[in-house]
CSV table of C-alpha atoms in Angstrom, one decimal:
chain,number,residue,atom,x,y,z
A,1,MET,CA,78.6,-47.6,-15.6
A,2,ILE,CA,78.3,-47.8,-11.9
A,3,LYS,CA,78.3,-51.1,-9.8
A,4,ALA,CA,76.8,-51.2,-6.5
A,5,ARG,CA,76.2,-53.7,-3.7
A,6,ILE,CA,72.9,-53.5,-1.8
A,7,THR,CA,72.8,-55.4,1.6
A,8,VAL,CA,69.5,-56.1,3.2
A,9,THR,CA,69.3,-57.2,6.7
A,10,LEU,CA,66.6,-57.9,9.1
A,11,LYS,CA,65.9,-55.1,11.8
A,12,ASN,CA,66.8,-55.8,15.4
A,13,GLY,CA,64.0,-57.3,17.3
A,14,VAL,CA,62.5,-59.2,14.1
A,15,LEU,CA,62.8,-62.9,14.7
A,16,ASP,CA,64.9,-64.8,12.0
A,17,PRO,CA,64.0,-68.5,12.1
A,18,GLN,CA,66.4,-69.1,9.2
A,19,GLY,CA,69.3,-67.4,11.1
A,20,LYS,CA,68.5,-69.3,14.1
A,21,ALA,CA,68.6,-72.6,12.1
A,22,ILE,CA,71.9,-71.7,10.6
A,23,GLU,CA,73.2,-70.7,14.1
A,24,HIS,CA,72.3,-74.3,15.4
A,25,ALA,CA,73.9,-76.0,12.3
A,26,LEU,CA,77.0,-74.1,12.8
A,27,SER,CA,77.2,-75.2,16.5
A,28,GLY,CA,76.5,-78.8,15.3
A,29,LEU,CA,79.4,-78.6,13.0
A,30,GLY,CA,81.6,-78.0,16.0
A,31,PHE,CA,82.1,-74.3,15.7
A,32,GLY,CA,82.4,-73.3,19.2
A,33,GLY,CA,81.3,-69.8,20.5
A,34,VAL,CA,78.9,-69.0,17.6
A,35,GLY,CA,76.6,-66.2,18.8
A,36,ALA,CA,73.7,-64.9,16.9
A,37,VAL,CA,73.5,-65.5,13.2
A,38,ARG,CA,71.2,-63.3,11.1
A,39,GLN,CA,70.5,-64.0,7.4
A,40,GLY,CA,70.3,-61.3,4.8
A,41,LYS,CA,70.4,-60.7,1.3
A,42,VAL,CA,72.9,-59.1,-1.2
A,43,PHE,CA,72.0,-57.6,-4.5
A,44,ASP,CA,74.7,-56.6,-6.9
A,45,VAL,CA,73.4,-54.0,-9.3
A,46,GLU,CA,74.8,-52.4,-12.5
A,47,LEU,CA,73.6,-48.9,-13.5
A,48,ALA,CA,74.2,-47.1,-16.8
A,49,GLU,CA,74.9,-44.0,-15.0
A,50,SER,CA,78.0,-41.9,-14.4
A,51,ASP,CA,76.8,-39.6,-11.7
A,52,LYS,CA,77.6,-41.3,-8.3
A,53,ALA,CA,75.1,-39.2,-6.2
A,54,LYS,CA,72.3,-39.7,-8.7
A,55,ALA,CA,73.1,-43.5,-8.8
A,56,GLU,CA,73.0,-43.5,-4.9
A,57,ALA,CA,69.7,-41.7,-4.9
A,58,ASP,CA,68.3,-44.1,-7.5
A,59,LEU,CA,69.6,-47.1,-5.6
A,60,LYS,CA,68.0,-46.0,-2.3
A,61,ALA,CA,64.7,-45.4,-4.0
A,62,MET,CA,65.0,-49.0,-5.4
A,63,CYS,CA,65.3,-50.2,-1.8
A,64,ASP,CA,62.5,-48.3,-0.5
A,65,LYS,CA,60.2,-49.3,-3.4
A,66,LEU,CA,61.1,-53.0,-3.9
A,67,LEU,CA,64.2,-54.5,-2.6
A,68,ALA,CA,63.7,-54.0,1.0
A,69,ASN,CA,60.5,-54.3,3.1
A,70,THR,CA,61.2,-51.5,5.5
A,71,VAL,CA,58.7,-52.8,7.9
A,72,ILE,CA,61.2,-55.6,8.8
A,73,GLU,CA,64.3,-54.9,6.9
A,74,ASN,CA,67.2,-52.4,6.8
A,75,TYR,CA,69.4,-51.7,3.7
A,76,SER,CA,72.7,-50.4,3.0
A,77,VAL,CA,74.1,-49.2,-0.4
A,78,ALA,CA,77.7,-49.4,-1.3
A,79,ILE,CA,78.9,-48.2,-4.7
A,80,THR,CA,82.0,-50.2,-5.7
B,1,MET,CA,26.7,-58.4,-5.7
B,2,LYS,CA,29.4,-58.2,-8.3
B,3,SER,CA,32.9,-59.4,-7.5
B,4,ALA,CA,36.3,-59.5,-9.1
B,5,VAL,CA,39.3,-61.9,-8.7
B,6,VAL,CA,42.7,-60.7,-9.3
B,7,LEU,CA,44.9,-63.0,-11.4
B,8,LEU,CA,48.7,-62.9,-11.3
B,9,PRO,CA,51.2,-65.5,-12.7
B,10,GLY,CA,51.9,-68.1,-10.1
B,11,LEU,CA,48.7,-67.9,-8.2
B,12,ASN,CA,47.1,-71.3,-7.9
B,13,ARG,CA,44.0,-70.8,-5.7
B,14,ASP,CA,42.2,-68.6,-8.2
B,15,ARG,CA,39.9,-71.3,-9.4
B,16,ASP,CA,39.0,-72.1,-5.7
B,17,MET,CA,38.2,-68.4,-5.1
B,18,ILE,CA,36.2,-68.2,-8.4
B,19,ALA,CA,34.2,-71.3,-7.5
B,20,ALA,CA,33.5,-70.0,-3.9
B,21,LEU,CA,32.3,-66.5,-5.1
B,22,THR,CA,30.2,-67.9,-7.8
B,23,LYS,CA,28.6,-70.5,-5.6
B,24,ILE,CA,27.9,-67.9,-2.8
B,25,SER,CA,27.0,-64.9,-4.8
B,26,GLY,CA,25.2,-66.7,-7.5
B,27,LYS,CA,27.2,-64.8,-10.2
B,28,PRO,CA,30.7,-65.7,-11.6
B,29,PRO,CA,33.2,-62.9,-10.6
B,30,ILE,CA,34.9,-61.1,-13.4
B,31,THR,CA,38.7,-61.6,-13.6
B,32,VAL,CA,41.4,-58.9,-13.8
B,33,TRP,CA,44.8,-59.5,-15.1
B,34,GLN,CA,48.1,-58.2,-13.5
B,35,THR,CA,48.5,-55.5,-16.2
B,36,ASP,CA,45.0,-54.1,-16.0
B,37,THR,CA,45.1,-50.5,-14.8
B,38,GLU,CA,41.4,-50.3,-14.1
B,39,ILE,CA,39.0,-52.6,-12.4
B,40,PRO,CA,35.3,-52.5,-13.4
B,41,ASP,CA,32.6,-51.5,-10.8
B,42,VAL,CA,32.4,-54.2,-8.3
B,43,ASP,CA,31.4,-54.6,-4.5
B,44,LEU,CA,34.3,-57.0,-3.7
B,45,ILE,CA,37.6,-57.7,-4.9
B,46,ALA,CA,39.4,-61.0,-4.0
B,47,ILE,CA,43.1,-61.7,-4.2
B,48,PRO,CA,43.6,-65.6,-4.1
B,49,GLY,CA,46.5,-67.6,-2.9
B,50,GLY,CA,49.4,-69.3,-4.6
B,51,PHE,CA,53.0,-68.3,-5.2
B,52,SER,CA,52.9,-65.2,-7.4
B,53,PHE,CA,56.1,-64.6,-9.2
B,54,GLY,CA,57.5,-67.6,-7.5
B,55,ASP,CA,57.7,-65.9,-4.1
B,56,TYR,CA,60.9,-64.4,-5.6
B,57,LEU,CA,62.4,-61.6,-3.4
B,58,ARG,CA,59.8,-61.8,-0.7
B,59,CYS,CA,56.3,-63.3,-0.9
B,60,GLY,CA,53.9,-61.0,-2.7
B,61,ALA,CA,56.6,-58.3,-3.2
B,62,ILE,CA,56.6,-58.3,-6.9
B,63,ALA,CA,52.9,-58.7,-7.4
B,64,ALA,CA,52.2,-55.8,-5.0
B,65,ARG,CA,54.1,-53.6,-7.5
B,66,MET,CA,52.0,-54.8,-10.7
B,67,PRO,CA,49.8,-52.1,-12.1
B,68,VAL,CA,46.6,-54.0,-11.2
B,69,MET,CA,47.6,-53.5,-7.4
B,70,ARG,CA,47.4,-49.7,-7.9
B,71,ALA,CA,43.8,-50.2,-9.2
B,72,VAL,CA,43.1,-52.3,-6.1
B,73,ALA,CA,44.4,-49.5,-3.9
B,74,GLU,CA,42.3,-46.9,-5.6
B,75,LYS,CA,39.2,-49.0,-5.2
B,76,ALA,CA,40.0,-49.8,-1.6
B,77,ALA,CA,40.4,-46.1,-1.1
B,78,ALA,CA,37.0,-45.6,-2.5
B,79,GLY,CA,35.5,-48.1,0.1
B,80,VAL,CA,35.3,-51.3,-2.1
B,81,THR,CA,35.6,-54.6,-0.1
B,82,VAL,CA,38.9,-56.3,-0.5
B,83,ILE,CA,39.9,-59.7,0.5
B,84,GLY,CA,43.3,-61.2,0.4
B,85,VAL,CA,43.8,-64.9,1.3
B,86,CYS,CA,47.2,-66.3,1.8
B,87,ASN,CA,49.5,-65.1,-0.8
B,88,GLY,CA,46.7,-62.5,-1.4
B,89,PHE,CA,47.3,-61.3,2.3
B,90,GLN,CA,51.1,-61.2,1.7
B,91,ILE,CA,50.4,-59.0,-1.4
B,92,LEU,CA,48.2,-56.6,0.6
B,93,VAL,CA,50.9,-56.2,3.3
B,94,GLU,CA,53.6,-55.7,0.6
B,95,ALA,CA,51.3,-53.1,-1.2
B,96,GLY,CA,50.9,-51.3,2.1
B,97,LEU,CA,47.0,-51.8,2.3
B,98,LEU,CA,47.4,-53.7,5.5
B,99,PRO,CA,50.1,-53.0,8.1
B,100,GLY,CA,52.8,-55.4,9.2
B,101,ALA,CA,54.7,-58.2,7.4
B,102,LEU,CA,54.5,-61.9,6.8
B,103,MET,CA,57.7,-63.9,7.4
B,104,ARG,CA,58.9,-67.4,7.2
B,105,ASN,CA,57.2,-69.8,9.5
B,106,THR,CA,59.2,-70.4,12.7
B,107,SER,CA,59.3,-74.2,12.1
B,108,LEU,CA,60.9,-73.2,8.5
B,109,LYS,CA,58.5,-75.8,7.2
B,110,PHE,CA,55.6,-75.5,4.7
B,111,VAL,CA,52.4,-76.2,6.7
B,112,CYS,CA,49.3,-77.9,5.2
B,113,ARG,CA,46.9,-78.7,7.7
B,114,GLN,CA,43.6,-77.8,9.3
B,115,VAL,CA,43.6,-75.3,12.1
B,116,LYS,CA,41.1,-73.7,14.6
B,117,LEU,CA,40.3,-70.0,14.2
B,118,GLU,CA,38.7,-67.9,16.8
B,119,ILE,CA,36.4,-64.9,15.6
B,120,THR,CA,38.3,-62.3,17.7
B,121,ASN,CA,35.9,-59.6,16.3
B,122,ALA,CA,32.5,-60.5,14.9
B,123,ASN,CA,31.6,-56.8,14.4
B,124,THR,CA,33.2,-56.5,11.0
B,125,MET,CA,31.9,-56.7,7.4
B,126,PHE,CA,33.7,-60.0,7.1
B,127,THR,CA,32.6,-61.7,10.3
B,128,ARG,CA,29.1,-60.5,11.0
B,129,ARG,CA,27.7,-64.0,10.2
B,130,TYR,CA,29.8,-65.6,12.9
B,131,GLN,CA,29.4,-65.1,16.8
B,132,PRO,CA,32.1,-63.4,18.8
B,133,GLY,CA,34.5,-65.8,20.1
B,134,GLN,CA,33.3,-68.6,17.9
B,135,ILE,CA,35.8,-71.2,16.8
B,136,ILE,CA,35.8,-72.4,13.2
B,137,ARG,CA,37.9,-74.7,11.2
B,138,THR,CA,39.9,-73.7,8.1
B,139,PRO,CA,42.8,-75.2,6.1
B,140,VAL,CA,46.1,-73.5,5.9
B,141,ALA,CA,48.8,-74.1,3.4
B,142,HIS,CA,51.8,-71.8,3.6
B,143,HIS,CA,55.5,-71.3,4.1
B,144,ASP,CA,55.4,-67.7,5.1
B,145,GLY,CA,52.5,-67.0,7.4
B,146,ASN,CA,54.3,-65.7,10.4
B,147,TYR,CA,52.6,-62.2,11.0
B,148,PHE,CA,54.9,-59.6,12.5
B,149,ALA,CA,54.3,-56.0,13.2
B,150,ASP,CA,56.2,-53.5,15.4
B,151,ALA,CA,54.9,-52.8,19.0
B,152,ASP,CA,53.1,-49.7,18.2
B,153,THR,CA,51.3,-51.2,15.3
B,154,LEU,CA,50.4,-54.2,17.2
B,155,ALA,CA,49.0,-52.3,20.0
B,156,ARG,CA,47.0,-50.2,17.5
B,157,LEU,CA,45.6,-53.3,15.8
B,158,GLU,CA,44.7,-55.0,19.1
B,159,GLY,CA,43.2,-51.9,20.6
B,160,GLU,CA,41.2,-51.0,17.5
B,161,GLY,CA,39.8,-54.5,16.9
B,162,GLN,CA,41.7,-54.9,13.7
B,163,VAL,CA,42.6,-58.5,14.6
B,164,VAL,CA,39.9,-60.4,13.3
B,165,PHE,CA,41.0,-64.0,13.2
B,166,ARG,CA,43.2,-65.7,15.7
B,167,TYR,CA,44.7,-69.2,15.7
B,168,ALA,CA,42.9,-71.0,18.6
B,169,ASP,CA,43.6,-73.9,21.0
B,170,GLY,CA,47.4,-74.1,20.4
B,171,THR,CA,46.9,-74.6,16.5
B,172,ASN,CA,49.1,-71.6,15.5
B,173,PRO,CA,50.9,-73.1,12.6
B,174,ASN,CA,53.5,-70.4,12.0
B,175,GLY,CA,54.6,-68.7,15.0
B,176,SER,CA,52.6,-65.6,14.1
B,177,ILE,CA,52.7,-62.8,16.9
B,178,ASN,CA,49.6,-62.8,19.2
B,179,ASP,CA,48.4,-65.9,17.2
B,180,ILE,CA,47.3,-63.4,14.6
B,181,ALA,CA,45.6,-65.1,11.5
B,182,GLY,CA,43.7,-62.3,9.8
B,183,ILE,CA,43.5,-58.6,10.2
B,184,ILE,CA,41.6,-55.6,8.7
B,185,ASN,CA,42.6,-52.1,7.8
B,186,ASP,CA,41.6,-49.2,10.1
B,187,ARG,CA,38.7,-48.4,7.7
B,188,GLY,CA,37.5,-52.1,7.9
B,189,ASN,CA,37.0,-52.7,4.3
B,190,VAL,CA,40.2,-54.6,3.6
B,191,LEU,CA,40.7,-58.1,5.0
B,192,GLY,CA,43.9,-60.2,4.8
B,193,LEU,CA,44.1,-63.8,6.2
B,194,MET,CA,46.4,-66.7,5.9
B,195,PRO,CA,43.9,-69.6,6.1
B,196,HIS,CA,41.7,-70.6,3.2
B,197,PRO,CA,37.9,-70.2,3.9
B,198,GLU,CA,37.1,-70.6,0.0
B,199,ASN,CA,38.2,-74.4,0.7
B,200,LEU,CA,35.5,-74.9,3.3
B,201,ILE,CA,32.2,-73.6,1.9
B,202,GLU,CA,30.2,-76.8,1.0
B,203,ALA,CA,29.5,-80.2,2.5
B,204,ALA,CA,31.9,-82.0,0.0
B,205,HIS,CA,34.7,-79.9,1.5
B,206,GLY,CA,34.0,-81.6,4.8
B,207,GLY,CA,32.5,-78.5,6.4
B,208,THR,CA,31.1,-75.1,5.7
B,209,ASP,CA,32.9,-73.0,8.2
B,210,GLY,CA,34.4,-70.6,5.7
B,211,ARG,CA,31.1,-69.8,4.2
B,212,GLY,CA,30.2,-67.2,6.6
B,213,LEU,CA,33.1,-65.0,5.8
B,214,PHE,CA,32.0,-64.7,2.2
B,215,GLU,CA,28.3,-64.3,3.1
B,216,SER,CA,29.3,-61.5,5.5
B,217,ALA,CA,31.5,-59.7,3.0
B,218,LEU,CA,28.8,-60.1,0.1
B,219,GLY,CA,25.8,-59.1,2.4
B,220,ILE,CA,24.1,-62.3,1.8
B,221,ALA,CA,21.7,-63.6,4.4
B,222,ALA,CA,22.8,-67.0,5.9
């Protein structure tokens, strides 16, 4: 079994209203010097697969087909 | 004119769409379910609004990967007219039938109100019953209607007249880039828009401004 963590983040230049709201909330809590905050998503995936290369290829295909919208998002795959 | 309405779990504007199509075309649309792999011969396919699959992952993302959407893509490629309203628009962009993406409203709030729409391009099969530059009123009700496309895509959309509806007079409810409310594909047979024209088609709705869209798409004389 392979476990992986997929991280999906907004591309640079794509406005992130939720990140902005979080940024303001952090400043409001008194955390000084908070720069830009960008919100993303994390998926922990378990795969019944022993071949790491095959797992990585499958995970990337999952990102391209469903987990990320590549019009606005980037993704990274880390096998843990 | 024969029409079909796509049904998916979590949509909630399907009955409004069915009522509008029945009233305007004179014939009730057939309905197709998410698992259907074929859509019968129709002139128009409508994807209604709502919250398909609970808006999980991204609005429209899971619906866009259902078997019925492959059938919709085949029909669109064959030239059949396709309209996606609200969640239907989100599903069309997630399915790659329209460019760009629909993101969270900049206010982070769900908006439910009436907006003004400018008919930016009256020379489409969806807007030929309107005048160029005409301002109509339609309701909106969404949380994720903030249209985004990269600079190249945006330039192409604007240059080719694919921006069909624009929020007018400062009524942009969601921060959508260039005030974009509705776009068509490059072939001109697939339309997606956030506002709900199906909710303004008879006097009891308080107006009939949305009727022209369906009359245009169904080829019905006003």
